[in-house]
Amino acid sequence: MQNPKKIHIVIFTGGLSPDYEKTLLYWKTHPQVDYVIAADSGLETCIMYGFNPCVILGDFDSISDMSVLDAFNDDIKVSYPRDKDYTDTELAIEKAYEISSAMGALPFITLVGGDGGRVDHFLSIYDSFSSEHHPDVWLCREQILYFFSDGTEAEVNGLKKDDVVSVSRTTAGYSRGKFFSEGLEWESELFRKEGMPSLSNRISSEYAKGRMPVRISVQEGDFILILPHGAVVTQVVRGLQI
């Protein structure tokens, strides 16, 4: 059976985002972007990054200059009321799945922004990793978060000796899952059995000196790998090269 097609959908949302220059390596080492969604004030980041939105959605309560919307056709704008029980980011993620489904494809979602600001919005994004519909990568201001599901194997290149590497469980798996590592200072057999398995870890001296990739494997549950922007991740999920 042939693997389903994957499309790369980028969502720009409000809140703090990394400087564009920090993300250049990410765009070079990941698939070409197929579709762009701007959620509320994420439109301003989208424009700053030089991307053209295919859809602009939200309640538009946080755009600093509403005239920025005038540059885009009304047929790509989707307006929602301010009184709603979903964030603009959640609505954008659902839109990404809707679009990919219509194309007969699976989404690979890169979320840009959403860092800092209101902690409830930040937690809402983090909690989305426990949902069936979630980002695959979250570009925060200083770090990148990669979602790794059961069956994921990955290599991480480009880590420097003092780069911080952390591993987290999703909110749905406080004490579940099996995560294996090779090339970290404190390997997975030393990880905490509950909560966040490894905080402020780093590449081992041997692997850093030899410029060898850190290898990870998820054999049960879902995990989030937190890395610096200079890291390059190559992952395989159930035979799908990303």
PDB file of C-alpha atoms in Angstrom:
ATOM      1  CA  MET A   1       0.000   0.000   0.000  1.00  0.00           C
ATOM      2  CA  GLN A   2       1.410   3.386  -1.009  1.00  0.00           C
ATOM      3  CA  ASN A   3       2.082   5.906   1.746  1.00  0.00           C
ATOM      4  CA  PRO A   4      -0.366   8.830   1.737  1.00  0.00           C
ATOM      5  CA  LYS A   5       0.858  12.152   0.406  1.00  0.00           C
ATOM      6  CA  LYS A   6       1.985  14.730   2.954  1.00  0.00           C
ATOM      7  CA  ILE A   7       1.552  18.467   2.521  1.00  0.00           C
ATOM      8  CA  HIS A   8       3.448  21.064   4.521  1.00  0.00           C
ATOM      9  CA  ILE A   9       1.099  23.627   6.036  1.00  0.00           C
ATOM     10  CA  VAL A  10       2.521  26.589   7.959  1.00  0.00           C
ATOM     11  CA  ILE A  11       0.392  28.397  10.534  1.00  0.00           C
ATOM     12  CA  PHE A  12       1.420  31.837  11.741  1.00  0.00           C
ATOM     13  CA  THR A  13      -0.227  32.808  15.001  1.00  0.00           C
ATOM     14  CA  GLY A  14      -0.050  35.706  17.467  1.00  0.00           C
ATOM     15  CA  GLY A  15       2.375  36.031  20.358  1.00  0.00           C
ATOM     16  CA  LEU A  16       6.149  35.976  20.251  1.00  0.00           C
ATOM     17  CA  SER A  17       7.872  34.309  17.320  1.00  0.00           C
ATOM     18  CA  PRO A  18      11.538  33.687  16.476  1.00  0.00           C
ATOM     19  CA  ASP A  19      13.440  36.222  14.420  1.00  0.00           C
ATOM     20  CA  TYR A  20      13.197  35.197  10.784  1.00  0.00           C
ATOM     21  CA  GLU A  21      16.968  34.749  10.530  1.00  0.00           C
ATOM     22  CA  LYS A  22      16.827  32.061  13.233  1.00  0.00           C
ATOM     23  CA  THR A  23      14.413  30.012  11.136  1.00  0.00           C
ATOM     24  CA  LEU A  24      16.345  30.033   7.852  1.00  0.00           C
ATOM     25  CA  LEU A  25      17.934  26.644   8.522  1.00  0.00           C
ATOM     26  CA  TYR A  26      14.524  25.195   9.360  1.00  0.00           C
ATOM     27  CA  TRP A  27      12.990  26.204   6.016  1.00  0.00           C
ATOM     28  CA  LYS A  28      16.057  24.889   4.155  1.00  0.00           C
ATOM     29  CA  THR A  29      15.920  21.470   5.800  1.00  0.00           C
ATOM     30  CA  HIS A  30      12.164  20.856   5.689  1.00  0.00           C
ATOM     31  CA  PRO A  31       9.767  20.252   2.810  1.00  0.00           C
ATOM     32  CA  GLN A  32       8.640  23.092   0.598  1.00  0.00           C
ATOM     33  CA  VAL A  33       5.662  24.944   2.065  1.00  0.00           C
ATOM     34  CA  ASP A  34       2.410  24.033   0.291  1.00  0.00           C
ATOM     35  CA  TYR A  35      -0.123  26.149   2.174  1.00  0.00           C
ATOM     36  CA  VAL A  36      -0.011  29.101   4.588  1.00  0.00           C
ATOM     37  CA  ILE A  37      -2.595  30.044   7.226  1.00  0.00           C
ATOM     38  CA  ALA A  38      -2.398  33.305   9.173  1.00  0.00           C
ATOM     39  CA  ALA A  39      -4.292  33.362  12.478  1.00  0.00           C
ATOM     40  CA  ASP A  40      -5.185  36.864  13.670  1.00  0.00           C
ATOM     41  CA  SER A  41      -2.029  38.897  14.436  1.00  0.00           C
ATOM     42  CA  GLY A  42       0.008  36.013  13.058  1.00  0.00           C
ATOM     43  CA  LEU A  43      -0.684  37.770   9.765  1.00  0.00           C
ATOM     44  CA  GLU A  44       1.858  40.431  10.736  1.00  0.00           C
ATOM     45  CA  THR A  45       4.500  37.752  11.359  1.00  0.00           C
ATOM     46  CA  CYS A  46       3.536  36.035   8.117  1.00  0.00           C
ATOM     47  CA  ILE A  47       4.151  39.250   6.180  1.00  0.00           C
ATOM     48  CA  MET A  48       7.399  39.915   8.048  1.00  0.00           C
ATOM     49  CA  TYR A  49       8.641  36.427   7.089  1.00  0.00           C
ATOM     50  CA  GLY A  50       7.763  37.071   3.441  1.00  0.00           C
ATOM     51  CA  PHE A  51       5.050  34.409   3.176  1.00  0.00           C
ATOM     52  CA  ASN A  52       1.764  34.894   1.323  1.00  0.00           C
ATOM     53  CA  PRO A  53      -1.264  33.649   3.296  1.00  0.00           C
ATOM     54  CA  CYS A  54      -3.751  31.360   1.558  1.00  0.00           C
ATOM     55  CA  VAL A  55      -6.256  31.854   4.409  1.00  0.00           C
ATOM     56  CA  ILE A  56      -6.486  34.569   7.063  1.00  0.00           C
ATOM     57  CA  LEU A  57      -8.721  33.702   9.990  1.00  0.00           C
ATOM     58  CA  GLY A  58      -9.616  34.750  13.521  1.00  0.00           C
ATOM     59  CA  ASP A  59     -11.556  37.339  15.465  1.00  0.00           C
ATOM     60  CA  PHE A  60      -8.928  39.962  14.528  1.00  0.00           C
ATOM     61  CA  ASP A  61      -8.781  41.426  18.032  1.00  0.00           C
ATOM     62  CA  SER A  62      -4.990  41.563  18.261  1.00  0.00           C
ATOM     63  CA  ILE A  63      -3.832  42.904  14.889  1.00  0.00           C
ATOM     64  CA  SER A  64      -2.018  46.158  15.649  1.00  0.00           C
ATOM     65  CA  ASP A  65      -3.043  47.813  12.378  1.00  0.00           C
ATOM     66  CA  MET A  66      -6.311  46.602  10.847  1.00  0.00           C
ATOM     67  CA  SER A  67      -5.434  48.250   7.534  1.00  0.00           C
ATOM     68  CA  VAL A  68      -2.998  45.395   6.908  1.00  0.00           C
ATOM     69  CA  LEU A  69      -6.042  43.269   6.037  1.00  0.00           C
ATOM     70  CA  ASP A  70      -6.935  45.588   3.166  1.00  0.00           C
ATOM     71  CA  ALA A  71      -4.081  44.221   1.076  1.00  0.00           C
ATOM     72  CA  PHE A  72      -5.789  40.821   0.810  1.00  0.00           C
ATOM     73  CA  ASN A  73      -8.921  39.656  -0.999  1.00  0.00           C
ATOM     74  CA  ASP A  74     -12.012  39.089   1.100  1.00  0.00           C
ATOM     75  CA  ASP A  75     -12.403  35.552  -0.230  1.00  0.00           C
ATOM     76  CA  ILE A  76      -9.401  34.342   1.812  1.00  0.00           C
ATOM     77  CA  LYS A  77     -10.578  35.970   5.065  1.00  0.00           C
ATOM     78  CA  VAL A  78     -12.572  33.932   7.585  1.00  0.00           C
ATOM     79  CA  SER A  79     -13.929  35.949  10.499  1.00  0.00           C
ATOM     80  CA  TYR A  80     -14.989  34.493  13.863  1.00  0.00           C
ATOM     81  CA  PRO A  81     -16.743  36.184  16.805  1.00  0.00           C
ATOM     82  CA  ARG A  82     -14.642  37.218  19.789  1.00  0.00           C
ATOM     83  CA  ASP A  83     -16.891  35.289  22.171  1.00  0.00           C
ATOM     84  CA  LYS A  84     -15.886  31.713  21.398  1.00  0.00           C
ATOM     85  CA  ASP A  85     -14.443  28.757  23.264  1.00  0.00           C
ATOM     86  CA  TYR A  86     -11.575  28.166  20.828  1.00  0.00           C
ATOM     87  CA  THR A  87      -8.421  30.130  20.250  1.00  0.00           C
ATOM     88  CA  ASP A  88      -7.537  31.388  16.782  1.00  0.00           C
ATOM     89  CA  THR A  89      -4.640  28.917  16.800  1.00  0.00           C
ATOM     90  CA  GLU A  90      -6.966  25.979  17.418  1.00  0.00           C
ATOM     91  CA  LEU A  91      -9.223  27.158  14.593  1.00  0.00           C
ATOM     92  CA  ALA A  92      -6.198  27.398  12.299  1.00  0.00           C
ATOM     93  CA  ILE A  93      -5.113  23.848  13.150  1.00  0.00           C
ATOM     94  CA  GLU A  94      -8.606  22.546  12.372  1.00  0.00           C
ATOM     95  CA  LYS A  95      -8.522  24.476   9.083  1.00  0.00           C
ATOM     96  CA  ALA A  96      -5.195  22.840   8.230  1.00  0.00           C
ATOM     97  CA  TYR A  97      -6.689  19.380   8.699  1.00  0.00           C
ATOM     98  CA  GLU A  98      -9.761  20.363   6.708  1.00  0.00           C
ATOM     99  CA  ILE A  99      -7.610  21.591   3.805  1.00  0.00           C
ATOM    100  CA  SER A 100      -5.346  18.542   3.783  1.00  0.00           C
ATOM    101  CA  SER A 101      -8.348  16.210   3.900  1.00  0.00           C
ATOM    102  CA  ALA A 102      -9.853  17.960   0.878  1.00  0.00           C
ATOM    103  CA  MET A 103      -6.557  17.339  -0.926  1.00  0.00           C
ATOM    104  CA  GLY A 104      -6.541  13.673   0.061  1.00  0.00           C
ATOM    105  CA  ALA A 105      -3.348  14.204   2.015  1.00  0.00           C
ATOM    106  CA  LEU A 106      -1.932  14.179   5.536  1.00  0.00           C
ATOM    107  CA  PRO A 107      -0.806  17.505   7.007  1.00  0.00           C
ATOM    108  CA  PHE A 108       2.662  18.225   8.291  1.00  0.00           C
ATOM    109  CA  ILE A 109       2.003  21.383  10.327  1.00  0.00           C
ATOM    110  CA  THR A 110       4.609  23.947  11.306  1.00  0.00           C
ATOM    111  CA  LEU A 111       3.294  26.446  13.845  1.00  0.00           C
ATOM    112  CA  VAL A 112       5.124  29.773  14.088  1.00  0.00           C
ATOM    113  CA  GLY A 113       4.575  32.030  17.106  1.00  0.00           C
ATOM    114  CA  GLY A 114       2.322  31.693  20.124  1.00  0.00           C
ATOM    115  CA  ASP A 115       5.171  32.110  22.603  1.00  0.00           C
ATOM    116  CA  GLY A 116       5.024  34.550  25.537  1.00  0.00           C
ATOM    117  CA  GLY A 117       1.959  36.666  26.261  1.00  0.00           C
ATOM    118  CA  ARG A 118      -1.042  34.988  27.844  1.00  0.00           C
ATOM    119  CA  VAL A 119      -0.149  31.772  29.625  1.00  0.00           C
ATOM    120  CA  ASP A 120      -3.612  30.268  28.957  1.00  0.00           C
ATOM    121  CA  HIS A 121      -3.048  30.593  25.210  1.00  0.00           C
ATOM    122  CA  PHE A 122       0.427  29.071  25.540  1.00  0.00           C
ATOM    123  CA  LEU A 123      -0.955  26.138  27.540  1.00  0.00           C
ATOM    124  CA  SER A 124      -3.748  25.704  25.020  1.00  0.00           C
ATOM    125  CA  ILE A 125      -1.191  25.231  22.249  1.00  0.00           C
ATOM    126  CA  TYR A 126       0.855  22.815  24.347  1.00  0.00           C
ATOM    127  CA  ASP A 127      -2.279  20.884  25.240  1.00  0.00           C
ATOM    128  CA  SER A 128      -3.101  20.538  21.529  1.00  0.00           C
ATOM    129  CA  PHE A 129      -0.274  17.991  21.244  1.00  0.00           C
ATOM    130  CA  SER A 130      -2.561  15.605  23.151  1.00  0.00           C
ATOM    131  CA  SER A 131      -5.249  16.008  20.512  1.00  0.00           C
ATOM    132  CA  GLU A 132      -5.574  14.004  17.311  1.00  0.00           C
ATOM    133  CA  HIS A 133      -5.201  17.310  15.453  1.00  0.00           C
ATOM    134  CA  HIS A 134      -1.970  19.026  16.450  1.00  0.00           C
ATOM    135  CA  PRO A 135       1.136  20.759  15.072  1.00  0.00           C
ATOM    136  CA  ASP A 136       4.129  18.623  14.153  1.00  0.00           C
ATOM    137  CA  VAL A 137       6.637  21.397  14.866  1.00  0.00           C
ATOM    138  CA  TRP A 138       6.251  24.530  16.964  1.00  0.00           C
ATOM    139  CA  LEU A 139       8.714  27.354  16.342  1.00  0.00           C
ATOM    140  CA  CYS A 140       8.895  29.339  19.565  1.00  0.00           C
ATOM    141  CA  ARG A 141      11.020  32.410  20.093  1.00  0.00           C
ATOM    142  CA  GLU A 142      14.158  30.644  21.364  1.00  0.00           C
ATOM    143  CA  GLN A 143      13.419  26.939  20.854  1.00  0.00           C
ATOM    144  CA  ILE A 144      11.789  24.431  18.503  1.00  0.00           C
ATOM    145  CA  LEU A 145       9.354  21.786  19.703  1.00  0.00           C
ATOM    146  CA  TYR A 146       9.023  18.560  17.695  1.00  0.00           C
ATOM    147  CA  PHE A 147       6.094  16.210  18.251  1.00  0.00           C
ATOM    148  CA  PHE A 148       7.185  12.563  18.150  1.00  0.00           C
ATOM    149  CA  SER A 149       4.518   9.859  18.136  1.00  0.00           C
ATOM    150  CA  ASP A 150       4.743   6.132  18.730  1.00  0.00           C
ATOM    151  CA  GLY A 151       6.932   4.641  16.002  1.00  0.00           C
ATOM    152  CA  THR A 152       9.059   7.733  15.380  1.00  0.00           C
ATOM    153  CA  GLU A 153      12.779   7.400  14.840  1.00  0.00           C
ATOM    154  CA  ALA A 154      14.884  10.515  14.358  1.00  0.00           C
ATOM    155  CA  GLU A 155      18.383  11.889  14.081  1.00  0.00           C
ATOM    156  CA  VAL A 156      19.331  15.310  15.463  1.00  0.00           C
ATOM    157  CA  ASN A 157      22.313  17.024  13.878  1.00  0.00           C
ATOM    158  CA  GLY A 158      23.932  20.382  14.506  1.00  0.00           C
ATOM    159  CA  LEU A 159      23.893  20.314  18.297  1.00  0.00           C
ATOM    160  CA  LYS A 160      26.655  22.200  20.073  1.00  0.00           C
ATOM    161  CA  LYS A 161      28.075  21.062  23.416  1.00  0.00           C
ATOM    162  CA  ASP A 162      26.168  23.626  25.490  1.00  0.00           C
ATOM    163  CA  ASP A 163      22.862  23.472  23.579  1.00  0.00           C
ATOM    164  CA  VAL A 164      19.906  22.615  25.786  1.00  0.00           C
ATOM    165  CA  VAL A 165      17.945  19.487  24.854  1.00  0.00           C
ATOM    166  CA  SER A 166      14.802  18.648  26.798  1.00  0.00           C
ATOM    167  CA  VAL A 167      12.195  15.915  26.467  1.00  0.00           C
ATOM    168  CA  SER A 168       8.586  16.308  27.535  1.00  0.00           C
ATOM    169  CA  ARG A 169       5.497  14.153  27.589  1.00  0.00           C
ATOM    170  CA  THR A 170       2.206  15.477  26.308  1.00  0.00           C
ATOM    171  CA  THR A 171      -0.422  16.406  28.870  1.00  0.00           C
ATOM    172  CA  ALA A 172      -2.253  13.155  28.071  1.00  0.00           C
ATOM    173  CA  GLY A 173       0.669  10.975  29.120  1.00  0.00           C
ATOM    174  CA  TYR A 174       1.981  12.044  32.513  1.00  0.00           C
ATOM    175  CA  SER A 175       3.511   8.652  33.289  1.00  0.00           C
ATOM    176  CA  ARG A 176       3.225   6.747  30.018  1.00  0.00           C
ATOM    177  CA  GLY A 177       5.454   6.039  27.055  1.00  0.00           C
ATOM    178  CA  LYS A 178       8.843   4.620  26.092  1.00  0.00           C
ATOM    179  CA  PHE A 179      11.531   6.946  24.746  1.00  0.00           C
ATOM    180  CA  PHE A 180      15.044   5.794  23.857  1.00  0.00           C
ATOM    181  CA  SER A 181      18.066   7.986  23.174  1.00  0.00           C
ATOM    182  CA  GLU A 182      21.650   7.600  21.988  1.00  0.00           C
ATOM    183  CA  GLY A 183      24.168  10.415  22.252  1.00  0.00           C
ATOM    184  CA  LEU A 184      22.843  12.478  25.148  1.00  0.00           C
ATOM    185  CA  GLU A 185      24.760  13.305  28.330  1.00  0.00           C
ATOM    186  CA  TRP A 186      22.009  11.632  30.362  1.00  0.00           C
ATOM    187  CA  GLU A 187      20.459   8.839  28.349  1.00  0.00           C
ATOM    188  CA  SER A 188      16.861   7.694  28.420  1.00  0.00           C
ATOM    189  CA  GLU A 189      17.406   4.988  31.037  1.00  0.00           C
ATOM    190  CA  LEU A 190      17.946   7.860  33.490  1.00  0.00           C
ATOM    191  CA  PHE A 191      14.823   9.772  32.450  1.00  0.00           C
ATOM    192  CA  ARG A 192      12.120  10.525  34.992  1.00  0.00           C
ATOM    193  CA  LYS A 193       9.250   8.047  34.934  1.00  0.00           C
ATOM    194  CA  GLU A 194       6.602  10.728  35.450  1.00  0.00           C
ATOM    195  CA  GLY A 195       6.091  14.229  34.134  1.00  0.00           C
ATOM    196  CA  MET A 196       8.894  15.780  32.090  1.00  0.00           C
ATOM    197  CA  PRO A 197      11.414  12.988  31.410  1.00  0.00           C
ATOM    198  CA  SER A 198      14.510  15.152  30.880  1.00  0.00           C
ATOM    199  CA  LEU A 199      15.097  18.852  31.526  1.00  0.00           C
ATOM    200  CA  SER A 200      18.230  20.732  30.382  1.00  0.00           C
ATOM    201  CA  ASN A 201      19.958  17.718  28.901  1.00  0.00           C
ATOM    202  CA  ARG A 202      22.646  18.086  26.215  1.00  0.00           C
ATOM    203  CA  ILE A 203      24.642  16.177  23.646  1.00  0.00           C
ATOM    204  CA  SER A 204      27.385  14.016  25.137  1.00  0.00           C
ATOM    205  CA  SER A 205      31.011  15.150  24.874  1.00  0.00           C
ATOM    206  CA  GLU A 206      31.862  12.144  22.698  1.00  0.00           C
ATOM    207  CA  TYR A 207      29.064  12.823  20.220  1.00  0.00           C
ATOM    208  CA  ALA A 208      29.733  16.562  20.151  1.00  0.00           C
ATOM    209  CA  LYS A 209      33.455  16.027  19.487  1.00  0.00           C
ATOM    210  CA  GLY A 210      32.745  13.480  16.753  1.00  0.00           C
ATOM    211  CA  ARG A 211      29.905  15.588  15.312  1.00  0.00           C
ATOM    212  CA  MET A 212      27.673  12.545  15.483  1.00  0.00           C
ATOM    213  CA  PRO A 213      23.884  12.821  15.414  1.00  0.00           C
ATOM    214  CA  VAL A 214      21.837  12.189  18.515  1.00  0.00           C
ATOM    215  CA  ARG A 215      19.419   9.344  17.810  1.00  0.00           C
ATOM    216  CA  ILE A 216      16.024   8.946  19.390  1.00  0.00           C
ATOM    217  CA  SER A 217      13.252   6.394  19.107  1.00  0.00           C
ATOM    218  CA  VAL A 218       9.700   6.460  20.470  1.00  0.00           C
ATOM    219  CA  GLN A 219       8.319   2.969  20.985  1.00  0.00           C
ATOM    220  CA  GLU A 220       5.232   3.855  22.980  1.00  0.00           C
ATOM    221  CA  GLY A 221       3.234   7.030  23.634  1.00  0.00           C
ATOM    222  CA  ASP A 222       3.827  10.593  22.467  1.00  0.00           C
ATOM    223  CA  PHE A 223       6.729  12.893  23.331  1.00  0.00           C
ATOM    224  CA  ILE A 224       7.937  16.398  22.548  1.00  0.00           C
ATOM    225  CA  LEU A 225      11.609  17.058  21.854  1.00  0.00           C
ATOM    226  CA  ILE A 226      12.682  20.633  22.673  1.00  0.00           C
ATOM    227  CA  LEU A 227      15.728  21.896  20.794  1.00  0.00           C
ATOM    228  CA  PRO A 228      17.613  25.081  19.899  1.00  0.00           C
ATOM    229  CA  HIS A 229      16.982  26.665  16.500  1.00  0.00           C
ATOM    230  CA  GLY A 230      20.325  25.456  15.147  1.00  0.00           C
ATOM    231  CA  ALA A 231      19.368  21.783  15.408  1.00  0.00           C
ATOM    232  CA  VAL A 232      18.397  19.814  12.298  1.00  0.00           C
ATOM    233  CA  VAL A 233      15.966  16.942  12.749  1.00  0.00           C
ATOM    234  CA  THR A 234      15.488  14.141  10.265  1.00  0.00           C
ATOM    235  CA  GLN A 235      12.668  11.864  11.278  1.00  0.00           C
ATOM    236  CA  VAL A 236      10.897   8.823   9.962  1.00  0.00           C
ATOM    237  CA  VAL A 237       7.351   8.115  11.151  1.00  0.00           C
ATOM    238  CA  ARG A 238       6.077   4.684  10.181  1.00  0.00           C
ATOM    239  CA  GLY A 239       8.012   4.787   6.948  1.00  0.00           C
ATOM    240  CA  LEU A 240       7.184   8.392   6.043  1.00  0.00           C
ATOM    241  CA  GLN A 241      10.329  10.438   5.471  1.00  0.00           C
ATOM    242  CA  ILE A 242       9.876  14.060   6.698  1.00  0.00           C
TER     243      ILE A 242
END
